[in-house]
Coordinates of C-alpha atoms (C1' of nucleotides) in Angstrom, one line a residue:
Chain X
M1 CA 19.5 6.1 32.5
R2 CA 23.0 5.7 30.4
Y3 CA 23.8 2.3 28.8
G4 CA 27.0 0.6 28.0
T5 CA 28.8 0.9 24.1
G6 CA 27.0 -0.7 21.4
H7 CA 23.5 -0.3 23.0
K8 CA 22.1 2.2 20.6
E9 CA 23.5 0.6 17.7
T10 CA 21.6 -2.6 19.3
T11 CA 18.5 -0.6 19.6
R12 CA 18.6 0.9 16.0
Q13 CA 18.9 -2.8 14.8
R14 CA 15.8 -4.3 16.6
I15 CA 13.7 -1.3 15.5
L16 CA 15.0 -2.1 11.7
D17 CA 14.4 -5.6 12.1
A18 CA 11.0 -5.1 13.2
A19 CA 10.1 -2.9 10.3
S20 CA 11.8 -5.2 7.6
R21 CA 9.4 -7.9 8.9
R22 CA 6.2 -5.9 9.5
F23 CA 6.4 -3.8 6.0
R24 CA 6.5 -6.6 4.3
A25 CA 4.1 -8.6 5.5
E26 CA 1.6 -5.9 6.4
G27 CA 2.6 -2.9 3.8
I28 CA 4.3 0.6 4.8
A29 CA 1.2 2.2 4.8
A30 CA -0.3 0.1 7.2
V31 CA 2.7 -0.1 9.9
G32 CA 2.4 3.0 12.1
V33 CA 5.7 4.4 14.0
A34 CA 4.2 4.0 17.7
G35 CA 3.4 0.2 17.1
L36 CA 6.7 -0.7 15.6
M37 CA 8.6 0.9 18.7
A38 CA 6.3 -1.0 20.9
D39 CA 7.6 -4.1 18.9
A40 CA 11.2 -3.1 19.8
G41 CA 9.7 -3.2 23.5
L42 CA 10.5 0.9 23.5
T43 CA 7.9 3.7 23.5
H44 CA 7.6 5.9 20.4
G45 CA 9.4 9.3 21.5
G46 CA 12.4 7.3 21.2
F47 CA 12.1 6.6 17.4
Y48 CA 13.6 9.9 16.5
A49 CA 17.1 9.7 18.1
H50 CA 17.2 6.6 15.7
F51 CA 16.0 8.2 12.6
P52 CA 15.2 11.1 11.5
S53 CA 11.6 10.4 9.9
K54 CA 9.6 7.1 8.9
E55 CA 10.8 7.5 5.5
D56 CA 14.3 7.2 6.4
L57 CA 13.2 3.9 8.3
V58 CA 11.6 2.8 5.3
R59 CA 14.7 3.5 3.2
E60 CA 17.0 1.1 5.9
A61 CA 14.2 -1.3 6.4
V62 CA 13.7 -1.7 2.7
A63 CA 17.5 -2.2 1.6
D64 CA 18.1 -4.4 4.5
A65 CA 15.2 -6.9 3.3
L66 CA 16.4 -6.8 0.1
D67 CA 20.1 -7.5 1.0
Q68 CA 19.1 -10.5 3.0
T69 CA 17.1 -12.1 0.3
L70 CA 20.1 -11.3 -1.9
A71 CA 22.3 -12.8 0.1
R72 CA 20.2 -16.1 0.6
M73 CA 19.4 -16.2 -3.3
T74 CA 22.9 -15.8 -4.0
A75 CA 23.9 -19.2 -1.9
K76 CA 21.1 -21.0 -4.0
A77 CA 22.5 -20.3 -7.1
E78 CA 26.1 -20.9 -5.8
D79 CA 24.9 -24.1 -4.7
G80 CA 22.6 -25.3 -7.1
G81 CA 22.6 -22.7 -10.2
L82 CA 19.8 -20.4 -11.5
A83 CA 17.4 -23.7 -11.1
A84 CA 17.8 -23.9 -7.4
L85 CA 17.7 -20.0 -7.2
I86 CA 14.1 -20.7 -8.9
A87 CA 13.1 -23.6 -7.0
A88 CA 13.4 -21.1 -4.1
Y89 CA 11.7 -18.0 -5.2
L90 CA 8.7 -20.0 -6.3
S91 CA 8.1 -22.1 -3.8
P92 CA 5.0 -22.3 -1.0
E93 CA 7.5 -21.3 2.1
H94 CA 8.6 -17.8 -0.1
R95 CA 5.0 -17.3 -0.6
D96 CA 3.9 -18.2 3.1
R97 CA 6.3 -16.2 4.4
P98 CA 6.2 -12.6 3.0
E99 CA 7.6 -11.1 6.3
T100 CA 11.1 -12.7 5.6
G101 CA 10.5 -12.6 2.1
C102 CA 11.6 -10.7 -1.4
A103 CA 10.8 -6.9 -0.8
I104 CA 10.3 -6.1 -4.8
A105 CA 7.4 -8.6 -4.5
C106 CA 5.6 -7.6 -1.3
L107 CA 6.7 -3.7 -1.8
G108 CA 7.3 -2.4 -5.4
P109 CA 4.3 -1.0 -6.5
E110 CA 4.0 1.0 -2.9
L111 CA 7.7 2.0 -3.2
T112 CA 6.9 3.4 -6.7
R113 CA 4.5 5.9 -5.1
H114 CA 7.5 7.0 -2.2
P115 CA 9.9 9.8 -2.6
P116 CA 13.0 10.0 -5.0
E117 CA 15.6 9.0 -2.4
T118 CA 13.5 5.9 -1.8
R119 CA 12.9 5.1 -5.0
D120 CA 16.4 5.5 -6.0
R121 CA 17.6 3.1 -3.0
F122 CA 15.1 0.3 -4.2
A123 CA 16.1 0.7 -7.7
A124 CA 19.5 0.1 -6.9
K125 CA 19.0 -3.1 -5.1
T126 CA 16.2 -4.2 -7.8
E127 CA 19.6 -3.9 -10.5
A128 CA 21.9 -5.8 -8.1
F129 CA 18.9 -8.8 -7.7
I130 CA 19.2 -8.6 -12.0
E131 CA 23.1 -8.5 -12.1
L132 CA 23.1 -11.6 -10.0
I133 CA 20.6 -13.6 -11.7
A134 CA 22.8 -12.6 -15.0
R135 CA 25.8 -13.7 -13.3
H136 CA 24.5 -17.4 -13.3
L137 CA 22.9 -17.2 -16.6
P138 CA 24.9 -19.6 -19.0
A139 CA 26.9 -17.7 -21.0
D140 CA 26.1 -18.7 -24.6
D141 CA 25.3 -15.5 -26.2
Q142 CA 26.6 -11.7 -25.9
G143 CA 26.4 -9.5 -23.2
T144 CA 23.3 -7.9 -24.3
G145 CA 20.6 -10.5 -24.5
H146 CA 21.9 -12.3 -21.1
R147 CA 20.9 -9.0 -19.3
A148 CA 17.3 -8.8 -21.3
R149 CA 17.0 -12.4 -19.9
A150 CA 18.0 -11.7 -16.4
T151 CA 15.7 -8.7 -16.1
A152 CA 12.6 -11.1 -17.3
L153 CA 13.4 -13.4 -15.1
L154 CA 13.4 -11.2 -12.1
G155 CA 9.6 -9.4 -13.5
L156 CA 8.4 -13.3 -14.3
L157 CA 9.5 -14.3 -10.6
S158 CA 8.4 -11.2 -8.7
G159 CA 5.1 -10.9 -10.9
T160 CA 4.4 -14.6 -10.0
L161 CA 5.0 -14.9 -6.6
Q162 CA 2.4 -12.3 -6.1
L163 CA 0.0 -14.2 -8.3
A164 CA 0.6 -17.2 -6.3
R165 CA -0.3 -15.0 -3.1
A166 CA -3.3 -13.4 -4.6
A167 CA -5.0 -16.7 -5.2
T168 CA -7.6 -17.5 -2.5
D169 CA -7.6 -21.3 -4.0
A170 CA -4.6 -23.4 -2.0
E171 CA -4.3 -25.5 -5.6
Q172 CA -4.7 -22.9 -7.7
S173 CA -1.8 -21.1 -6.0
E174 CA 0.3 -24.3 -6.2
H175 CA -0.3 -24.3 -10.0
I176 CA 0.5 -20.8 -10.5
L177 CA 4.1 -21.5 -8.6
A178 CA 4.3 -24.7 -10.9
A179 CA 3.6 -23.0 -14.1
G180 CA 6.4 -19.8 -12.8
R181 CA 8.9 -22.4 -12.5
Q182 CA 8.5 -24.1 -15.7
A183 CA 8.7 -20.7 -17.8
A184 CA 11.0 -19.4 -15.5
L185 CA 13.4 -22.5 -16.4
A186 CA 12.8 -22.1 -20.2
I187 CA 14.1 -18.6 -20.0
A188 CA 17.1 -19.2 -17.9
V189 CA 18.4 -21.6 -20.7
P190 CA 19.0 -20.1 -24.4
P191 CA 15.6 -21.0 -26.4
C192 CA 16.1 -24.2 -28.6
N193 CA 19.4 -24.7 -27.5
P194 CA 18.9 -26.4 -23.9
R195 CA 22.2 -26.9 -21.9
P196 CA 25.0 -29.5 -22.5
Chain M
M1 CA -33.1 18.1 -3.4
R2 CA -34.9 15.6 -5.0
Y3 CA -33.5 14.3 -8.3
G4 CA -34.6 12.6 -11.5
T5 CA -34.6 8.9 -12.7
G6 CA -30.7 8.0 -12.9
H7 CA -29.0 11.0 -11.2
K8 CA -28.3 8.5 -7.8
E9 CA -26.7 5.7 -10.3
T10 CA -25.1 8.6 -12.0
T11 CA -23.4 9.9 -8.9
R12 CA -22.7 6.2 -7.8
Q13 CA -20.5 5.7 -11.1
R14 CA -19.0 8.7 -10.6
I15 CA -17.6 8.1 -7.2
L16 CA -16.5 4.7 -8.8
D17 CA -14.6 6.4 -11.3
A18 CA -12.8 8.4 -9.6
A19 CA -11.9 5.6 -6.7
S20 CA -10.9 3.2 -9.4
R21 CA -8.3 5.8 -11.1
R22 CA -6.9 7.3 -7.7
F23 CA -6.5 3.9 -6.0
R24 CA -4.5 2.6 -8.8
A25 CA -2.6 5.7 -8.9
E26 CA -2.2 6.1 -5.2
G27 CA -2.5 3.2 -3.3
I28 CA -6.0 2.3 -1.6
A29 CA -4.3 3.0 1.6
A30 CA -3.8 6.4 0.5
V31 CA -6.7 7.3 -0.4
G32 CA -9.4 8.7 1.6
V33 CA -13.2 8.8 1.4
A34 CA -13.6 12.5 1.9
G35 CA -10.9 13.3 -0.9
L36 CA -12.8 10.8 -3.3
M37 CA -16.3 12.2 -2.7
A38 CA -14.9 15.8 -3.4
D39 CA -13.3 14.4 -6.5
A40 CA -17.2 13.7 -7.3
G41 CA -18.1 17.3 -6.5
L42 CA -19.8 15.9 -3.2
T43 CA -19.4 16.3 0.2
H44 CA -18.0 13.1 2.4
G45 CA -21.3 12.3 4.6
G46 CA -23.1 11.3 1.3
F47 CA -21.0 8.2 0.4
Y48 CA -22.8 5.7 2.7
A49 CA -26.0 6.6 0.9
H50 CA -24.1 4.7 -2.2
F51 CA -21.6 2.0 -0.2
P52 CA -22.2 0.1 2.8
S53 CA -18.2 0.9 3.6
K54 CA -15.1 1.9 2.1
E55 CA -14.1 -2.2 1.7
D56 CA -17.1 -2.3 -0.8
L57 CA -16.1 0.4 -2.9
V58 CA -12.6 -1.0 -3.1
R59 CA -14.2 -4.0 -4.2
E60 CA -16.8 -2.5 -6.7
A61 CA -13.4 -0.1 -7.8
V62 CA -11.1 -2.6 -8.6
A63 CA -13.6 -5.2 -10.1
D64 CA -14.6 -2.0 -12.6
A65 CA -10.7 -1.6 -13.4
L66 CA -9.8 -4.9 -14.2
D67 CA -13.0 -5.3 -16.1
Q68 CA -11.7 -2.3 -18.6
T69 CA -8.4 -3.6 -18.6
L70 CA -9.6 -7.0 -19.7
A71 CA -11.8 -5.4 -22.4
R72 CA -8.8 -3.3 -23.8
M73 CA -7.0 -6.5 -24.0
T74 CA -9.5 -8.6 -25.2
A75 CA -9.7 -6.1 -28.0
K76 CA -5.8 -6.0 -28.6
A77 CA -6.0 -9.6 -29.1
E78 CA -8.7 -9.9 -31.3
D79 CA -7.2 -7.5 -33.5
G80 CA -3.5 -8.8 -33.5
G81 CA -3.0 -11.5 -31.2
L82 CA -1.1 -12.2 -28.2
A83 CA 2.0 -9.9 -29.7
A84 CA -0.7 -7.0 -29.6
L85 CA -1.5 -7.8 -25.9
I86 CA 2.1 -8.2 -25.1
A87 CA 3.2 -4.8 -26.7
A88 CA 0.1 -3.0 -25.4
Y89 CA 0.5 -4.4 -22.1
L90 CA 4.8 -3.6 -22.0
S91 CA 4.7 -0.2 -23.4
P92 CA 5.6 3.2 -22.4
E93 CA 2.0 4.4 -22.6
H94 CA 0.8 1.6 -20.1
R95 CA 3.7 2.2 -17.6
D96 CA 3.2 6.2 -17.5
R97 CA -0.6 5.8 -16.8
P98 CA -1.2 3.5 -13.7
E99 CA -4.4 5.2 -13.0
T100 CA -5.9 3.6 -16.1
G101 CA -4.2 0.4 -16.3
C102 CA -3.8 -2.9 -15.1
A103 CA -4.7 -3.4 -11.2
I104 CA -2.9 -6.3 -11.2
A105 CA 0.1 -4.8 -11.2
C106 CA -0.8 -1.6 -9.6
L107 CA -2.7 -3.0 -6.5
G108 CA -1.4 -6.9 -6.5
P109 CA 0.5 -7.2 -3.2
E110 CA -1.6 -4.8 -1.5
L111 CA -4.9 -6.3 -2.4
T112 CA -3.5 -9.3 -1.2
R113 CA -3.7 -8.2 2.4
H114 CA -7.2 -7.3 2.4
P115 CA -10.3 -9.3 3.7
P116 CA -11.4 -12.1 2.2
E117 CA -14.3 -11.0 0.0
T118 CA -12.0 -8.2 -1.8
R119 CA -9.3 -11.0 -2.2
D120 CA -11.6 -13.5 -4.0
R121 CA -13.4 -10.6 -6.1
F122 CA -9.9 -10.0 -7.0
A123 CA -8.7 -13.5 -7.6
A124 CA -11.8 -14.1 -10.2
K125 CA -10.8 -11.3 -12.2
T126 CA -6.9 -12.6 -12.2
E127 CA -8.5 -15.7 -13.3
A128 CA -10.2 -14.2 -16.2
F129 CA -7.3 -12.3 -17.4
I130 CA -5.1 -15.6 -17.4
E131 CA -8.2 -17.0 -19.6
L132 CA -8.1 -14.3 -22.0
I133 CA -4.3 -15.1 -22.6
A134 CA -5.5 -18.9 -22.6
R135 CA -7.7 -18.2 -25.4
H136 CA -5.3 -16.7 -27.7
L137 CA -2.0 -19.0 -27.3
P138 CA -1.5 -21.1 -30.2
A139 CA -2.8 -24.3 -30.2
D140 CA -0.1 -26.9 -30.1
D141 CA 0.3 -28.6 -27.1
Q142 CA -2.6 -30.4 -24.3
G143 CA -4.8 -28.1 -22.1
T144 CA -2.5 -28.3 -18.9
G145 CA 0.7 -26.7 -20.6
H146 CA -1.4 -24.0 -22.1
R147 CA -3.1 -22.9 -19.0
A148 CA 0.3 -22.8 -17.2
R149 CA 1.9 -20.6 -20.3
A150 CA -0.8 -18.1 -19.8
T151 CA 0.0 -18.2 -16.3
A152 CA 3.3 -17.5 -16.4
L153 CA 2.6 -14.8 -19.0
L154 CA 0.6 -12.9 -16.6
G155 CA 3.1 -13.2 -14.3
L156 CA 5.6 -11.8 -16.4
L157 CA 3.8 -9.4 -17.7
S158 CA 2.7 -7.5 -14.1
G159 CA 6.1 -8.1 -12.8
T160 CA 7.7 -6.5 -15.8
L161 CA 5.4 -3.8 -15.9
Q162 CA 6.3 -3.2 -12.2
L163 CA 10.2 -3.6 -12.4
A164 CA 9.8 -1.0 -15.2
R165 CA 7.9 1.5 -13.2
A166 CA 10.1 1.4 -9.8
A167 CA 13.0 2.1 -12.1
T168 CA 14.5 5.6 -12.1
D169 CA 16.7 5.8 -14.6
A170 CA 14.3 6.7 -18.1
E171 CA 16.8 4.2 -20.1
Q172 CA 16.8 1.3 -17.9
S173 CA 12.6 1.3 -17.7
E174 CA 13.0 1.2 -21.4
H175 CA 15.1 -2.0 -21.3
I176 CA 12.8 -3.6 -18.9
L177 CA 9.9 -3.1 -20.8
A178 CA 11.8 -4.7 -24.2
A179 CA 13.3 -7.4 -22.4
G180 CA 9.7 -8.4 -20.8
R181 CA 8.1 -8.0 -24.5
Q182 CA 11.4 -10.4 -25.9
A183 CA 10.5 -13.3 -23.2
A184 CA 6.5 -12.9 -23.1
L185 CA 6.9 -13.6 -27.2
A186 CA 9.0 -16.6 -26.1
I187 CA 6.2 -18.1 -23.7
A188 CA 3.5 -17.1 -25.7
V189 CA 5.0 -19.3 -28.4
P190 CA 6.1 -23.2 -27.8
P191 CA 10.0 -23.7 -26.9
C192 CA 12.1 -25.0 -29.5
N193 CA 8.9 -25.0 -31.8
P194 CA 8.6 -21.8 -33.5
R195 CA 4.7 -20.6 -35.0
P196 CA 4.3 -21.2 -38.5
Chain G
dT1 C1' -55.4 23.5 -11.8
dG2 C1' -53.5 24.5 -7.1
dT3 C1' -52.2 23.4 -2.8
dA4 C1' -49.6 20.4 1.1
dC5 C1' -47.5 16.8 1.9
dA6 C1' -44.0 12.7 1.2
dT7 C1' -39.5 11.5 -0.6
dC8 C1' -34.7 11.1 -0.2
dA9 C1' -29.7 12.6 -2.4
dG10 C1' -26.9 15.3 -0.3
dT11 C1' -25.0 18.3 4.1
dG12 C1' -21.9 19.5 7.3
dA13 C1' -21.1 18.5 12.3
dA14 C1' -19.6 15.6 15.3
dC15 C1' -17.8 10.4 16.6
dG16 C1' -13.5 8.0 18.4
dC17 C1' -9.1 7.1 16.9
dG18 C1' -4.4 6.5 15.4
dC19 C1' -1.4 8.9 12.8
dG20 C1' 4.0 11.4 12.2
dT21 C1' 6.2 14.5 14.8
dT22 C1' 8.0 17.5 19.2
dC23 C1' 10.0 17.9 23.3
dA24 C1' 10.4 19.1 28.6
dC25 C1' 12.3 15.4 31.3
dT26 C1' 14.1 11.2 33.9
dG27 C1' 17.8 8.5 35.8
dA28 C1' 21.8 5.0 35.8
dT29 C1' 26.1 5.0 34.5
dG30 C1' 30.7 7.3 33.0
dT31 C1' 34.1 10.6 33.7
dA32 C1' 36.3 14.4 36.1
dC33 C1' 38.4 15.8 40.4
Chain Y
dT1 C1' 38.8 5.5 47.4
dG2 C1' 34.6 9.6 47.4
dT3 C1' 31.7 12.8 45.7
dA4 C1' 29.8 16.4 42.0
dC5 C1' 28.6 16.1 37.6
dA6 C1' 28.0 15.4 32.0
dT7 C1' 26.1 12.6 29.4
dC8 C1' 21.9 11.0 26.6
dA9 C1' 18.9 6.7 25.2
dG10 C1' 14.7 6.0 26.2
dT11 C1' 9.7 8.4 28.4
dG12 C1' 5.3 9.8 28.1
dA13 C1' 2.2 14.1 27.4
dA14 C1' 0.9 16.8 23.9
dC15 C1' 0.8 19.0 19.1
dG16 C1' -2.2 19.3 14.7
dC17 C1' -4.4 16.5 11.6
dG18 C1' -6.8 13.1 8.5
dC19 C1' -8.8 8.9 9.0
dG20 C1' -13.8 6.0 8.8
dT21 C1' -17.9 6.5 10.0
dT22 C1' -22.7 8.4 12.2
dC23 C1' -27.0 11.0 12.3
dA24 C1' -30.2 15.1 12.5
dC25 C1' -31.0 17.8 8.9
dT26 C1' -32.1 20.7 4.3
dG27 C1' -35.1 21.4 0.4
dA28 C1' -36.2 20.6 -4.6
dT29 C1' -38.9 17.5 -6.9
dG30 C1' -43.0 14.1 -7.9
dT31 C1' -46.9 12.9 -6.2
dA32 C1' -51.7 12.6 -3.8
dC33 C1' -55.7 15.0 -3.4

DNA sequence: TGTACATCAGTGAACGCGCGTTCACTGATGTAC
DNA sequence: TGTACATCAGTGAACGCGCGTTCACTGATGTAC
């Protein structure tokens, strides 16, 4: 059958959305092309009309996922500063919804084992996240320390979210999130020089 | 053929060591039972004389890996305090050798998607790591803040190591490690109250 | 001491299954005449 | 306006392959007599 203008683009986006969610929820290796196409209401053979390979889909889906997270976190920071970004990132809601959450925390280690093109794309988005944080850090010292604090902050956020997800005790998981928020706020303001 | 006393135990350990290394280097899903047995110099059929299933091996191998890391980090901390532990964890050597490094950073997100028994075992070892850090935190405040700082420190260490491994630019990767070390030291000492 | 037998770690073929990828085909629609 | 044809998103069978797991078998050694 022949379809109207924009139909193919819509289908492509449907595949991409399914991939973006399921990769984050289940890991890349655990999600197959056939299952993904079934999610999009299609059969597996049609996949290669949209993407040259699964690895190409991985690149696109991860970039899309991180763009969504970057947009959400940018909004939070613009509304309530870094404190709001931190509260959102280390919230129970984010912990409980990996499929719509930060891909760095869900897929970072797995993506490190992927081919260079995929890694480069992922590294660039991680860079963008660090820059977003740096942009909202109080301007108290020179540029260098600024960037370092932003980098450590992202490491703390992502690492702590993973620990909170790994915990099998609910109360313990809450304590991990709270500990991360507290330490993140301490990094966000310059040491021994609280915000005015 | 029949083998001497301890032979089976030796073989089991050989399988476990191969699994512990390769899971960390390649991810659990990417490593097959047959390949692991070949690494240990055996054929795949014999695997089930040693472990009831691949999932049982995962549990044992991850626990072994973390015990090794805990032992190494305990030694560092006893020698040079938390500063030595931080320097070792966020060192280029640790970054470049995931196969002998911390399993939390290599496999945390993947293990979160494993069955409850595996998750519980992993969570218990993570707990032990937090306790190790807490034990070496300067005793300046009450117990609660202590534990929270140790938790955040582990999140920062693991998350930052992942970012350093994900970076595809060597210089950028060094900056990430340095940023993590600096922020970790700041968490290790109480805010606005430097160590005497 | 010499022979017959039991043990059991390890072998390798086979099981059903899902993977990523290829490809000849379908058939409703848009376009050309 | 009516007919013939080209387009191309999507179909579904098939490819070789590796997965985790099972199982009848092997054969060197320890043990019993």
